[in-house]
GROMACS .gro file of C-alpha atoms in nm:
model
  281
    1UNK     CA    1   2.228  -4.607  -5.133
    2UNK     CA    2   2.051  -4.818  -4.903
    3UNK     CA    3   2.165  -5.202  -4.841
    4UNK     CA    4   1.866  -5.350  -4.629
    5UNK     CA    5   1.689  -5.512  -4.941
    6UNK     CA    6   2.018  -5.680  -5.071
    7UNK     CA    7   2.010  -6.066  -5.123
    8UNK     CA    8   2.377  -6.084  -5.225
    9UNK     CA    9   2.567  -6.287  -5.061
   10UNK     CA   10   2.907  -6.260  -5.238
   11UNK     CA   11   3.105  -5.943  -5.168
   12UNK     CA   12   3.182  -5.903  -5.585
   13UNK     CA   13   2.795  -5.861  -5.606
   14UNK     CA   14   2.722  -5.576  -5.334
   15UNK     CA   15   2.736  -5.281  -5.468
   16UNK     CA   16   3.099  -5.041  -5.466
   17UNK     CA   17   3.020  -4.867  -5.167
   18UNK     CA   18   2.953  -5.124  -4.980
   19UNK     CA   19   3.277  -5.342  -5.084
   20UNK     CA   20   3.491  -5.037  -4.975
   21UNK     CA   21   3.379  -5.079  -4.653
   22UNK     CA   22   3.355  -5.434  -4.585
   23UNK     CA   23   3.600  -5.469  -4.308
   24UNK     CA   24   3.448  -5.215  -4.130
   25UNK     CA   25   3.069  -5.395  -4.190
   26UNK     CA   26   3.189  -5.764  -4.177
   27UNK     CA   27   3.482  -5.768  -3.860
   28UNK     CA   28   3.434  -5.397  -3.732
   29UNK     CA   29   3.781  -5.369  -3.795
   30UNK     CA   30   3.787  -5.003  -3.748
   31UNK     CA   31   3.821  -4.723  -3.517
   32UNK     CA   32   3.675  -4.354  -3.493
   33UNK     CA   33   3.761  -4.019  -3.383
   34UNK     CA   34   3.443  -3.807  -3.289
   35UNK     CA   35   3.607  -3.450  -3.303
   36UNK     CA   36   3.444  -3.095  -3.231
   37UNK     CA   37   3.503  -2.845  -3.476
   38UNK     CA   38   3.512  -2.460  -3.397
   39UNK     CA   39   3.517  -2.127  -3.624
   40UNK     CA   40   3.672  -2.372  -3.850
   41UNK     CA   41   3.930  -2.490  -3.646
   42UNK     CA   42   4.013  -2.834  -3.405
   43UNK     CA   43   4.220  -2.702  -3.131
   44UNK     CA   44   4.192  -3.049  -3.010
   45UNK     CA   45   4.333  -3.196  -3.367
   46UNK     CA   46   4.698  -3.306  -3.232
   47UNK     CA   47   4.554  -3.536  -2.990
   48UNK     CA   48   4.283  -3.642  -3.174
   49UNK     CA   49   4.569  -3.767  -3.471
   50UNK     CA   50   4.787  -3.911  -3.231
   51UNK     CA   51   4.500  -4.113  -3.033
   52UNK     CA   52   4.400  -4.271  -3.401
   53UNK     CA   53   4.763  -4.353  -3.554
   54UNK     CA   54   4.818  -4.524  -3.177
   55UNK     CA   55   4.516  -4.699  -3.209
   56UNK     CA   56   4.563  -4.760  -3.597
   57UNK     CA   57   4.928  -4.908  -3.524
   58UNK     CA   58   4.807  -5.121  -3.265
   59UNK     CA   59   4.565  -5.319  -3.497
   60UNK     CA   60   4.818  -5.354  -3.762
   61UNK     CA   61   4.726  -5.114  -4.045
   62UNK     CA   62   4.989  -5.012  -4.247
   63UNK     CA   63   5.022  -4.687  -4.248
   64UNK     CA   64   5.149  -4.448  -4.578
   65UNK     CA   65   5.416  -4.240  -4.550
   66UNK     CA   66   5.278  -3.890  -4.370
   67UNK     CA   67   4.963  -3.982  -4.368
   68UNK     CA   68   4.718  -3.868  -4.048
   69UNK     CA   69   4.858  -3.494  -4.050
   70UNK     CA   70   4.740  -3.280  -4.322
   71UNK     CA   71   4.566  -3.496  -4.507
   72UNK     CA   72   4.343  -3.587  -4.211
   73UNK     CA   73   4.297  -3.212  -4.137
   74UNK     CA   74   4.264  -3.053  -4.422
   75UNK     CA   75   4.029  -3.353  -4.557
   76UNK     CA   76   3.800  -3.297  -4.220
   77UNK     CA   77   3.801  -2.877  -4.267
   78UNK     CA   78   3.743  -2.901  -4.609
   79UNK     CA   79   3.415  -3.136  -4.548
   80UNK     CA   80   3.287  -3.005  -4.207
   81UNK     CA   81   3.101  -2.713  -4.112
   82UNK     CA   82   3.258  -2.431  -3.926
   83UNK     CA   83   3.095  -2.539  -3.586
   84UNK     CA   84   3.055  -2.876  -3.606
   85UNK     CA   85   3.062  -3.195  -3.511
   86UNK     CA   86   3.273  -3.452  -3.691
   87UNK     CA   87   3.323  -3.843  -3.724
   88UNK     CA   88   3.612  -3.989  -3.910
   89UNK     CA   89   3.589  -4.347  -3.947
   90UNK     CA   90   3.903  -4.548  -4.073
   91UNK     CA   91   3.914  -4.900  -4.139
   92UNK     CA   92   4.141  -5.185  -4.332
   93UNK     CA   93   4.106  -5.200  -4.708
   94UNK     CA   94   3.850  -5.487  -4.817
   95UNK     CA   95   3.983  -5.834  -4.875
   96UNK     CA   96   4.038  -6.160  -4.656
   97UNK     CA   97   3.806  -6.272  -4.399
   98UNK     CA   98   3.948  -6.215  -4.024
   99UNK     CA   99   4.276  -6.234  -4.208
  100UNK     CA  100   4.316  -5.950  -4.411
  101UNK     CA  101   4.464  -5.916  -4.754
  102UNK     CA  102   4.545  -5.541  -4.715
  103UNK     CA  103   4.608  -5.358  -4.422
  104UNK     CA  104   4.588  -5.029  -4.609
  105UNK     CA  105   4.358  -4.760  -4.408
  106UNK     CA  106   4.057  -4.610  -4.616
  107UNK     CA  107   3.824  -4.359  -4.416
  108UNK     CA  108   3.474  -4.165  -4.416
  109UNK     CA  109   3.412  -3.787  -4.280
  110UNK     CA  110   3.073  -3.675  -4.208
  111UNK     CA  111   2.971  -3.381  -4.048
  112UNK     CA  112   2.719  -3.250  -3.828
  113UNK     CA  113   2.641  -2.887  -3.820
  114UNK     CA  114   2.660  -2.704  -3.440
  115UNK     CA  115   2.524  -2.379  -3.313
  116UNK     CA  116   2.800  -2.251  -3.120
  117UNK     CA  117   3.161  -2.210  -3.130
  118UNK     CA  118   3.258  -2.311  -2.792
  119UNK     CA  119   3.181  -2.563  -2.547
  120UNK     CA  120   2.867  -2.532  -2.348
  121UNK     CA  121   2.800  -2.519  -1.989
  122UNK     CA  122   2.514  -2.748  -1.969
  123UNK     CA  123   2.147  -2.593  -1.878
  124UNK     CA  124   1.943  -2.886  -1.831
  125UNK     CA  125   2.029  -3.077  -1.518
  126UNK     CA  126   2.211  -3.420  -1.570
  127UNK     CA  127   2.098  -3.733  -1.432
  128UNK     CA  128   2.261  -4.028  -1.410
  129UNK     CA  129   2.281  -4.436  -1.329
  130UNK     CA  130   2.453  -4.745  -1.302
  131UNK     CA  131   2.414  -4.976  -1.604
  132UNK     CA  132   2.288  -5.315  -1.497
  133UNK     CA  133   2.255  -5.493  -1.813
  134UNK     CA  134   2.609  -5.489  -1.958
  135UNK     CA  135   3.031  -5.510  -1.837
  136UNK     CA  136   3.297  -5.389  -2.035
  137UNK     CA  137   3.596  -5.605  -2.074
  138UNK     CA  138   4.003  -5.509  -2.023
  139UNK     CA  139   4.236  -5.612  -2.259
  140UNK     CA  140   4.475  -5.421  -2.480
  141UNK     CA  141   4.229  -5.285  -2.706
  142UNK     CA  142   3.975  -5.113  -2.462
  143UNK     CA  143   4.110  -4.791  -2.462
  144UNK     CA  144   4.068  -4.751  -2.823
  145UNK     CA  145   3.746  -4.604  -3.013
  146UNK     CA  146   3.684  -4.947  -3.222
  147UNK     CA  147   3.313  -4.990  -3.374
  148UNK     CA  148   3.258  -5.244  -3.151
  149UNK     CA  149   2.965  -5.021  -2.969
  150UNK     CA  150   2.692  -5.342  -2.897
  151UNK     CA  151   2.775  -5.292  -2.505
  152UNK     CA  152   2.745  -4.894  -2.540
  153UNK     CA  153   2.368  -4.944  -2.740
  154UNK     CA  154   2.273  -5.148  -2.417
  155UNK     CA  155   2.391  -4.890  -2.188
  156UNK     CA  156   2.210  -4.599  -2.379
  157UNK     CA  157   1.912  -4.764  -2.470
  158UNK     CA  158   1.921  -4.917  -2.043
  159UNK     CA  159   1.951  -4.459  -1.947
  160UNK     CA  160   1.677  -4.349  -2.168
  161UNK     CA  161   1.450  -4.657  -2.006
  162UNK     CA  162   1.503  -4.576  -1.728
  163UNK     CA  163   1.424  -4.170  -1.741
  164UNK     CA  164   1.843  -4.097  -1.727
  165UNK     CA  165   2.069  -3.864  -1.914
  166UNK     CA  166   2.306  -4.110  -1.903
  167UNK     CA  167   2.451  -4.435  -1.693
  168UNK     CA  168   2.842  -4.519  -1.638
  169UNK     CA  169   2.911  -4.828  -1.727
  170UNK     CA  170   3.102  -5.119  -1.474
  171UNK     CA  171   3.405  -5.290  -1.604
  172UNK     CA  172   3.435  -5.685  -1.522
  173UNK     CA  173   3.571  -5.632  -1.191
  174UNK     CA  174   3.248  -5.465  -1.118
  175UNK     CA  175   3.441  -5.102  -1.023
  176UNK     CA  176   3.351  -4.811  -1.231
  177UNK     CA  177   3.475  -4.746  -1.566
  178UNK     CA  178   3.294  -4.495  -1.798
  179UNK     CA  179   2.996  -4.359  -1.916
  180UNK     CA  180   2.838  -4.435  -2.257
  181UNK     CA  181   3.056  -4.159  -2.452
  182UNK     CA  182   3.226  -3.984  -2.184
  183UNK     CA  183   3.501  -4.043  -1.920
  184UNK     CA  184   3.456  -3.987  -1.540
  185UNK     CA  185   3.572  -3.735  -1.314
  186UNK     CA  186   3.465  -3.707  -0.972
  187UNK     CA  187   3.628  -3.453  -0.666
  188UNK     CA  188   3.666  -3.588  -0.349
  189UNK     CA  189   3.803  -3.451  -0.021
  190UNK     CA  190   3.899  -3.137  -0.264
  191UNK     CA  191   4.156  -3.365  -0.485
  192UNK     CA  192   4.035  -3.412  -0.862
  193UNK     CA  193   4.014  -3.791  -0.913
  194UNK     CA  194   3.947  -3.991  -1.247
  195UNK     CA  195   3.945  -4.364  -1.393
  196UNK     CA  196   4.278  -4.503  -1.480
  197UNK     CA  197   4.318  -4.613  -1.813
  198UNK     CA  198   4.370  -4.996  -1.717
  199UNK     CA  199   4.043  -4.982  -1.563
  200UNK     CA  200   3.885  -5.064  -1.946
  201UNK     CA  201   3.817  -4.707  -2.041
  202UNK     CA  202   3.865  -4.512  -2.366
  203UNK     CA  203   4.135  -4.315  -2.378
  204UNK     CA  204   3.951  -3.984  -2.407
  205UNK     CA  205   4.087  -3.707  -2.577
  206UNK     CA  206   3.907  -3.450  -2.320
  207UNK     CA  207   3.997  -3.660  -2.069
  208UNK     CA  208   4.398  -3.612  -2.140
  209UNK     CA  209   4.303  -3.228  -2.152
  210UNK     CA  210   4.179  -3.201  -1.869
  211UNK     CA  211   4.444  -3.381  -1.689
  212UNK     CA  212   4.717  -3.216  -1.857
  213UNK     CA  213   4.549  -2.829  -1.772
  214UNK     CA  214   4.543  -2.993  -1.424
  215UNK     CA  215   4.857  -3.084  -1.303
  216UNK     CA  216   4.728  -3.288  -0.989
  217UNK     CA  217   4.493  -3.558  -1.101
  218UNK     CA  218   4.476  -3.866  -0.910
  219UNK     CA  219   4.407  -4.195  -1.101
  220UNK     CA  220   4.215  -4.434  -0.870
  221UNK     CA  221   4.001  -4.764  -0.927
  222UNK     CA  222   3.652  -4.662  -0.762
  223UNK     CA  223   3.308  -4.835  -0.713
  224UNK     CA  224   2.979  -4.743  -0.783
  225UNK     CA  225   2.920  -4.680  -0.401
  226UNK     CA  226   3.221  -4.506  -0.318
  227UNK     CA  227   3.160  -4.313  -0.568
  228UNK     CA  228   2.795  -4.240  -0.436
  229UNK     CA  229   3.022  -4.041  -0.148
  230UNK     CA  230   3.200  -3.754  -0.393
  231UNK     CA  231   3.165  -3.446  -0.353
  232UNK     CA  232   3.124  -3.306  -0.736
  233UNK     CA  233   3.091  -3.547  -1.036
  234UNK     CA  234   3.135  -3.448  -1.384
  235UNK     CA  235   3.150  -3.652  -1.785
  236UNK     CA  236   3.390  -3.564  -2.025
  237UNK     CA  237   3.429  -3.576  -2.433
  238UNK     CA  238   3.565  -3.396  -2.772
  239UNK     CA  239   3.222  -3.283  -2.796
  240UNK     CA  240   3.075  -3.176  -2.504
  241UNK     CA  241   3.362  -3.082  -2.319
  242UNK     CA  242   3.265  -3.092  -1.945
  243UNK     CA  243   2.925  -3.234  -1.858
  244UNK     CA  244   2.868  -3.156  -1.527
  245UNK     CA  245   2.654  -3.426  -1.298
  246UNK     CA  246   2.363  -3.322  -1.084
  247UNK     CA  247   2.224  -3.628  -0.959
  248UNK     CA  248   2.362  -3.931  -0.886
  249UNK     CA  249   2.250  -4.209  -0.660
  250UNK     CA  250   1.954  -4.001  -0.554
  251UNK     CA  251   2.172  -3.703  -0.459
  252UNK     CA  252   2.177  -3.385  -0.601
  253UNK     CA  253   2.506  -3.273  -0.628
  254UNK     CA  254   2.705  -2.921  -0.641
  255UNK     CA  255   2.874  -2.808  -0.950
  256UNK     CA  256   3.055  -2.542  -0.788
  257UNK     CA  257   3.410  -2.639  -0.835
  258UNK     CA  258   3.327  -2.826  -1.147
  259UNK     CA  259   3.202  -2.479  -1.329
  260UNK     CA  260   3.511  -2.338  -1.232
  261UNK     CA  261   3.768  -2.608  -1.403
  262UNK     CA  262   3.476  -2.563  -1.710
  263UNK     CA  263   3.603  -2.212  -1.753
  264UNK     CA  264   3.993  -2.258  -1.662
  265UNK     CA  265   3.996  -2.480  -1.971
  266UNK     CA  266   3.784  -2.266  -2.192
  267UNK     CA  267   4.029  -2.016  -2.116
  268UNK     CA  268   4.290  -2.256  -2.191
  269UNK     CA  269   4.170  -2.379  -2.532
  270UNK     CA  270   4.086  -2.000  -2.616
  271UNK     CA  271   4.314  -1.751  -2.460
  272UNK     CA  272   4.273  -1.419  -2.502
  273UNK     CA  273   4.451  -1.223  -2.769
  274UNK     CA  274   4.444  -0.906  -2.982
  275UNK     CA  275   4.182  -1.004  -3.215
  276UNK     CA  276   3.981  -1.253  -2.993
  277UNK     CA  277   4.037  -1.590  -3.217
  278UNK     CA  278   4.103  -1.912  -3.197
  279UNK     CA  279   4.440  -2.043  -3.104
  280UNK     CA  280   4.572  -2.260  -3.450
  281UNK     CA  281   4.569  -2.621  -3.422
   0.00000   0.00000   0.00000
């Protein structure tokens, strides 16, 4: 149904779809998971859950007895493709203006079909900046995935001006914090090095992968022009996995370690077996 021609003005006169979601339109009061799906499974699923009822608790919403395990899950397989990507979108039940009436969760699925079944190791070379136009702030919501994405438009819409794959994104201390969808890794002096969380960044899913299947990753504030100095630079997400940086800064940089963590966790996330599957999520 499209909304664009609506003169309405009074929620009890949009139409039902849009009164479900009101919260979510009105306040963005509402967070997302962006999740990968594979031979239709999420090996990625338990942190995906407990990332959302974190962030979910933190904002209040009541939450119904079990809910976010299986009926997240089995709601997500049931609607997605087999390879695929995935947004779930939960937000408060309608009613009250910043004050809510209800702090009941209701959600949305959709679904994206995907050619493969496992993460990619990027052809095309990846280029990347340093958004001018926009800082992110640090409080005790920035590490969750709310749908307040304004500052992430500017940032994407700023890359693609400018002729770049992508830009990361300074917090208000003016050190680095993330990119536009994606966390930041970056080797230097051969010890793996990434963002810490009270820098402003999401709390990415990949991110905690990666550092978990590593056990020596240094958390360190960094600026744009130390960072200018690493040796290997790489983006990470649900979707994407490991998005490996080429040039930065006007250098073009090697992936040569960064290829090899790429595969260590592939192998992690898929280990070999008798039949070749997927491990269960």
């Amino acid at each position: 149904m499209l909304f664009h021609n609506l003169n309405a003005t009074l929620l009890e006169h949009l139409p039902d779809e849009f009164a479900v979601a009101q919260r979510a339109v009105f306040y963005s009061d509402a967070l997302f998971e962006t999740i990968r799906v594979f031979d239709g499974e999420i090996p990625l699923f338990e942190r995906h859950r407990e990332r959302l009822l974190s962030g979910l608790t933190a904002l209040g919403f009541h939450l119904p007895e079990g809910w976010g395990r299986g009926t997240l899950k089995s709601e997500i397989l049931r609607t997605a493709h087999p390879n695929a990507r995935v947004r779930l979108t939960v937000w408060r039940s309608p009613g009250g203006r910043y004050a809510p009436e209800n702090d009941q969760p209701q959600f949305l699925i959709t679904s994206e079909p995907l050619a493969n079944n496992r993460f990619e190791w990027p052809v095309k070379e990846t280029k990347i900046g340093v958004c001018q136009s926009v800082r992110l702030p640090i409080d005790h919501f920035s590490n969750l995935k709310t749908l307040n994405g304004s500052r992430y438009v500017a940032a994407a819409r700023e890359a693609r001006s400018n002729d770049l794959d992508d830009v990361l994104i300074l917090n208000c201390h003016e050190r680095i914090c993330e990119a536009t969808s994606s966390n930041v890794f970056w080797l230097e002096s051969g010890q793996l090095c990434t963002v810490p969380l009270t820098e402003g960044c999401v709390a990415g899913v990949f991110r905690a992968t990666v550092m978990v299947t590593m056990s020596e990753v240094v958390e360190k504030n960094i600026t744009a022009e130390q960072l200018s100095n690493a040796d290997e630079i790489f983006l990470t997400n649900a979707v994407r996995g490991i998005v490996p940086v080429r040039i930065f800064a006007g250098r073009l940089l090697p992936n040569r370690l960064t290829e090899q963590l790429f595969h260590t966790i592939q192998d992690a996330l898929w280990p070999k077996n008798a039949k070749g599957n997927l491990p269960k999520s």
